[in-house]
């Protein structure tokens, strides 16, 4: 319970005031029920895939949109021997700070019990944010992570990182705010964790290989460029456009050939 409470406090700090931005205009939030609703899609070329890609949608997207927008077709056309799991990780789970616990219990642990040996998360926008938080707080769980146009926190923090000369030079605050609990992670910890990718081209310690895709005119592109500076160039793809499905489709198809995923037999 102590660990779960710590994760709740961490997620609350990371979302901070920016959660209000993400939630603005979405009306009545859906209830965050347990367990998470999921839909498994088996590989088109093998009945016994040992690799699973967990798909996390954006703030205003439904998991079925991954099918409608061609993400599953792209995997099949690329002849990749992977199953996919579409997860209904809507904003209610982020709002009540249960997203990490539910991903751990209902998705990753369940996939391990089903025999999957390599588990990836691919997330769009806030889904990418959720995937990054999961990788940060559950070291060693993921074989890889794909984030498309990820939400990365408030712009003011990204501006501080840019003013410092980028992720490699940024160190965050030198001292904790007066009266803060030293056991409670600050809202800079995600970026401090991401800094661990700087200068590494093959291995990243307990961090999974991270692949980034974003559109050049995306509303979060300022932060995306900072993250891109921490990653090997071959693990970043860009496209023209903004923050919507046409751009995410192009990015997904461009990233797939670069991912170390198993191919279909024969």
Coordinates of C-alpha atoms in Angstrom, one line a residue:
X1 CA 0.0 0.0 0.0
X2 CA 2.9 2.3 0.7
X3 CA 4.2 1.8 -2.9
X4 CA 0.8 2.4 -4.4
X5 CA 0.4 5.6 -2.4
X6 CA 3.8 6.7 -3.6
X7 CA 2.7 6.1 -7.2
X8 CA -0.5 8.0 -6.7
X9 CA 1.5 11.0 -5.3
X10 CA 4.0 10.8 -8.2
X11 CA 1.2 10.8 -10.8
X12 CA -0.5 13.7 -9.2
X13 CA 2.6 15.8 -9.2
X14 CA 3.4 14.9 -12.8
X15 CA 0.0 15.7 -14.1
X16 CA -0.2 18.9 -11.9
X17 CA -2.1 21.8 -13.4
X18 CA -1.6 20.3 -16.9
X19 CA -4.3 17.7 -16.2
X20 CA -6.8 20.6 -16.2
X21 CA -5.6 21.4 -19.7
X22 CA -6.1 17.9 -20.9
X23 CA -9.5 17.6 -19.3
X24 CA -10.8 20.9 -20.4
X25 CA -13.9 20.6 -22.5
X26 CA -14.3 16.9 -22.2
X27 CA -17.6 17.2 -20.2
X28 CA -18.5 14.3 -17.9
X29 CA -15.6 11.9 -17.4
X30 CA -16.2 8.2 -17.6
X31 CA -15.8 6.2 -14.4
X32 CA -12.5 4.4 -13.9
X33 CA -13.6 0.9 -13.4
X34 CA -11.6 -2.2 -12.5
X35 CA -10.3 -4.1 -14.3
X36 CA -9.3 -2.1 -17.4
X37 CA -11.3 -3.1 -20.5
X38 CA -9.0 -4.7 -23.1
X39 CA -9.4 -6.2 -26.6
X40 CA -6.8 -8.7 -27.8
X41 CA -6.0 -9.0 -31.5
X42 CA -4.0 -12.1 -32.5
X43 CA -1.3 -11.9 -35.1
X44 CA -2.4 -12.7 -38.6
X45 CA 0.6 -14.9 -39.3
X46 CA 1.2 -17.0 -36.1
X47 CA -1.0 -18.5 -33.5
X48 CA 1.6 -18.4 -30.8
X49 CA 3.2 -14.9 -30.8
X50 CA 5.3 -14.3 -27.7
X51 CA 5.4 -10.5 -28.3
X52 CA 2.6 -8.2 -27.3
X53 CA 2.1 -4.5 -28.1
X54 CA -0.2 -2.7 -25.7
X55 CA -1.9 0.2 -27.4
X56 CA -2.9 3.2 -25.2
X57 CA -5.2 5.8 -26.8
X58 CA -5.1 9.6 -26.5
X59 CA -7.2 11.7 -24.2
X60 CA -10.3 11.8 -26.5
X61 CA -9.8 8.6 -28.5
X62 CA -11.4 5.2 -28.1
X63 CA -9.3 2.0 -28.4
X64 CA -11.3 0.9 -31.5
X65 CA -9.8 3.8 -33.4
X66 CA -6.5 1.9 -33.6
X67 CA -8.3 -0.5 -35.9
X68 CA -10.2 2.2 -37.9
X69 CA -7.0 4.2 -38.4
X70 CA -5.1 1.3 -39.8
X71 CA -2.6 0.5 -37.0
X72 CA -3.4 -3.2 -37.0
X73 CA -3.4 -3.4 -40.8
X74 CA 0.0 -1.8 -40.8
X75 CA 1.4 -4.5 -38.5
X76 CA -0.1 -7.2 -40.6
X77 CA 1.2 -5.6 -43.9
X78 CA 4.7 -5.4 -42.3
X79 CA 4.4 -9.2 -41.5
X80 CA 5.2 -8.8 -37.8
X81 CA 4.5 -11.8 -35.5
X82 CA 3.0 -9.8 -32.7
X83 CA -0.3 -9.7 -30.9
X84 CA -1.9 -6.4 -29.9
X85 CA -3.9 -5.4 -26.9
X86 CA -6.2 -2.3 -27.2
X87 CA -6.7 -0.8 -23.8
X88 CA -9.5 1.5 -22.8
X89 CA -7.2 3.7 -20.7
X90 CA -9.4 6.8 -20.8
X91 CA -8.9 10.0 -18.9
X92 CA -10.9 8.8 -15.8
X93 CA -7.9 6.6 -14.9
X94 CA -5.5 9.5 -15.1
X95 CA -7.9 11.8 -13.2
X96 CA -8.2 9.4 -10.2
X97 CA -4.5 8.4 -10.4
X98 CA -5.1 4.7 -10.9
X99 CA -3.7 4.4 -14.4
X100 CA -0.3 2.9 -13.3
X101 CA -1.8 0.4 -10.9
X102 CA -4.4 -0.8 -13.4
X103 CA -1.8 -1.1 -16.2
X104 CA 0.4 -3.2 -13.9
X105 CA -2.4 -5.5 -12.6
X106 CA -4.8 -5.7 -15.5
X107 CA -2.5 -5.5 -18.5
X108 CA 1.2 -6.3 -17.9
X109 CA 0.8 -8.9 -15.2
X110 CA -2.0 -10.5 -17.0
X111 CA 0.0 -10.7 -20.2
X112 CA 2.9 -12.4 -18.4
X113 CA 0.5 -15.0 -17.1
X114 CA -0.7 -15.6 -20.6
X115 CA 2.9 -16.4 -21.6
X116 CA 4.1 -13.3 -23.4
X117 CA 7.8 -12.9 -23.1
X118 CA 8.2 -9.4 -24.6
X119 CA 5.7 -6.6 -23.9
X120 CA 5.8 -3.2 -25.6
X121 CA 3.7 -0.2 -25.0
X122 CA 2.7 2.1 -27.9
X123 CA 0.8 5.2 -26.8
X124 CA -0.5 8.3 -28.4
X125 CA -0.6 11.7 -26.7
X126 CA -1.6 11.2 -23.1
X127 CA -1.3 7.4 -23.9
X128 CA 2.4 8.1 -24.6
X129 CA 2.6 9.9 -21.3
X130 CA 1.1 7.0 -19.5
X131 CA 3.5 4.6 -21.2
X132 CA 6.5 6.7 -20.2
X133 CA 5.3 6.9 -16.6
X134 CA 4.8 3.1 -16.5
X135 CA 8.3 2.5 -17.8
X136 CA 9.7 4.9 -15.3
X137 CA 8.0 3.4 -12.3
X138 CA 8.3 -0.3 -13.4
X139 CA 11.9 -0.7 -14.5
X140 CA 12.6 -3.8 -16.5
X141 CA 8.9 -4.6 -17.3
X142 CA 8.9 -3.5 -21.0
X143 CA 10.8 -4.7 -24.0
X144 CA 10.2 -1.4 -25.8
X145 CA 8.2 1.8 -25.8
X146 CA 6.8 3.8 -28.7
X147 CA 5.4 7.3 -28.1
X148 CA 3.6 9.2 -30.8
X149 CA 3.0 12.9 -30.1
X150 CA 3.3 12.3 -26.3
X151 CA 2.2 14.8 -23.7
X152 CA 5.3 15.5 -21.7
X153 CA 4.1 17.9 -19.0
X154 CA 3.8 21.6 -18.7
X155 CA 5.4 24.0 -21.2
X156 CA 7.2 25.9 -18.4
X157 CA 9.2 22.9 -17.4
X158 CA 10.2 22.2 -21.1
X159 CA 11.2 25.9 -21.4
X160 CA 13.5 25.5 -18.3
X161 CA 15.1 22.5 -20.0
X162 CA 15.6 24.4 -23.3
X163 CA 17.1 27.4 -21.4
X164 CA 19.6 25.0 -19.8
X165 CA 20.8 23.9 -23.2
X166 CA 18.7 20.7 -23.5
X167 CA 18.1 17.5 -21.6
X168 CA 21.8 16.6 -21.4
X169 CA 22.7 19.9 -19.6
X170 CA 19.5 20.3 -17.5
X171 CA 19.8 19.2 -13.9
X172 CA 16.4 20.3 -12.5
X173 CA 16.1 22.3 -9.2
X174 CA 19.2 22.0 -6.9
X175 CA 17.1 22.0 -3.8
X176 CA 13.6 20.7 -2.9
X177 CA 11.0 23.4 -2.2
X178 CA 10.8 24.4 1.4
X179 CA 8.6 22.1 3.5
X180 CA 8.4 19.4 0.8
X181 CA 8.6 15.7 1.7
X182 CA 11.9 14.4 0.5
X183 CA 10.4 11.0 -0.1
X184 CA 7.8 12.4 -2.5
X185 CA 9.1 12.6 -6.2
X186 CA 8.9 16.0 -7.8
X187 CA 7.3 16.9 -11.1
X188 CA 10.8 17.0 -12.7
X189 CA 11.4 13.2 -12.2
X190 CA 10.0 12.1 -15.5
X191 CA 12.4 14.4 -17.4
X192 CA 15.3 13.4 -15.1
X193 CA 14.5 9.8 -15.9
X194 CA 14.4 10.6 -19.6
X195 CA 17.8 12.2 -19.3
X196 CA 19.2 8.7 -18.8
X197 CA 18.8 8.1 -22.5
X198 CA 21.3 10.8 -23.4
X199 CA 24.5 9.5 -24.8
X200 CA 23.4 5.8 -25.1
X201 CA 23.0 4.3 -28.5
X202 CA 22.2 0.7 -27.7
X203 CA 21.6 0.0 -24.0
X204 CA 19.8 2.2 -21.5
X205 CA 20.2 0.3 -18.3
X206 CA 16.7 -0.6 -17.0
X207 CA 15.1 1.8 -19.4
X208 CA 13.4 0.2 -22.5
X209 CA 14.4 1.2 -26.0
X210 CA 12.3 4.3 -26.7
X211 CA 11.0 5.4 -30.1
X212 CA 9.5 8.8 -30.7
X213 CA 7.3 10.1 -33.5
X214 CA 5.8 13.6 -33.8
X215 CA 4.5 16.1 -36.2
X216 CA 6.5 19.3 -36.7
X217 CA 3.5 21.6 -36.0
X218 CA 2.1 19.5 -33.1
X219 CA 1.1 21.7 -30.2
X220 CA 3.5 19.7 -28.0
X221 CA 6.4 19.7 -30.6
X222 CA 8.5 22.1 -28.4
X223 CA 8.8 19.3 -25.8
X224 CA 9.1 16.6 -28.5
X225 CA 12.2 18.3 -29.9
X226 CA 13.8 18.3 -26.5
X227 CA 13.1 14.6 -26.0
X228 CA 14.4 13.9 -29.6
X229 CA 17.7 15.4 -28.6
X230 CA 18.1 12.7 -25.9
X231 CA 17.5 9.8 -28.3
X232 CA 19.5 8.2 -31.1
X233 CA 18.5 9.8 -34.3
X234 CA 17.4 6.5 -35.8
X235 CA 14.8 6.2 -33.1
X236 CA 13.0 9.5 -34.0
X237 CA 10.7 10.1 -36.9
X238 CA 8.8 13.3 -37.8
X239 CA 6.2 14.3 -40.3
X240 CA 4.4 17.4 -41.4
X241 CA 1.1 18.4 -39.7
X242 CA -0.4 18.7 -36.2
X243 CA -1.9 16.6 -33.5
X244 CA -4.3 14.2 -35.1
X245 CA -4.8 10.7 -36.6
X246 CA -3.4 11.4 -40.2
X247 CA -0.1 12.4 -38.7
X248 CA -0.1 9.5 -36.2
X249 CA -0.8 7.0 -39.0
X250 CA 2.1 8.2 -41.0
X251 CA 4.4 8.1 -38.0
X252 CA 3.3 4.6 -37.0
X253 CA 4.0 3.3 -40.5
X254 CA 7.4 5.0 -40.6
X255 CA 8.4 3.6 -37.2
X256 CA 7.4 0.0 -37.7
X257 CA 10.3 -1.0 -40.0
X258 CA 12.8 0.4 -37.4
X259 CA 11.4 -1.6 -34.4
X260 CA 13.1 -4.8 -33.4
X261 CA 10.0 -6.9 -33.5
X262 CA 9.8 -10.6 -34.6
X263 CA 8.8 -11.2 -38.2
X264 CA 6.3 -13.8 -39.5
X265 CA 7.5 -17.4 -40.0
X266 CA 8.7 -18.2 -43.5

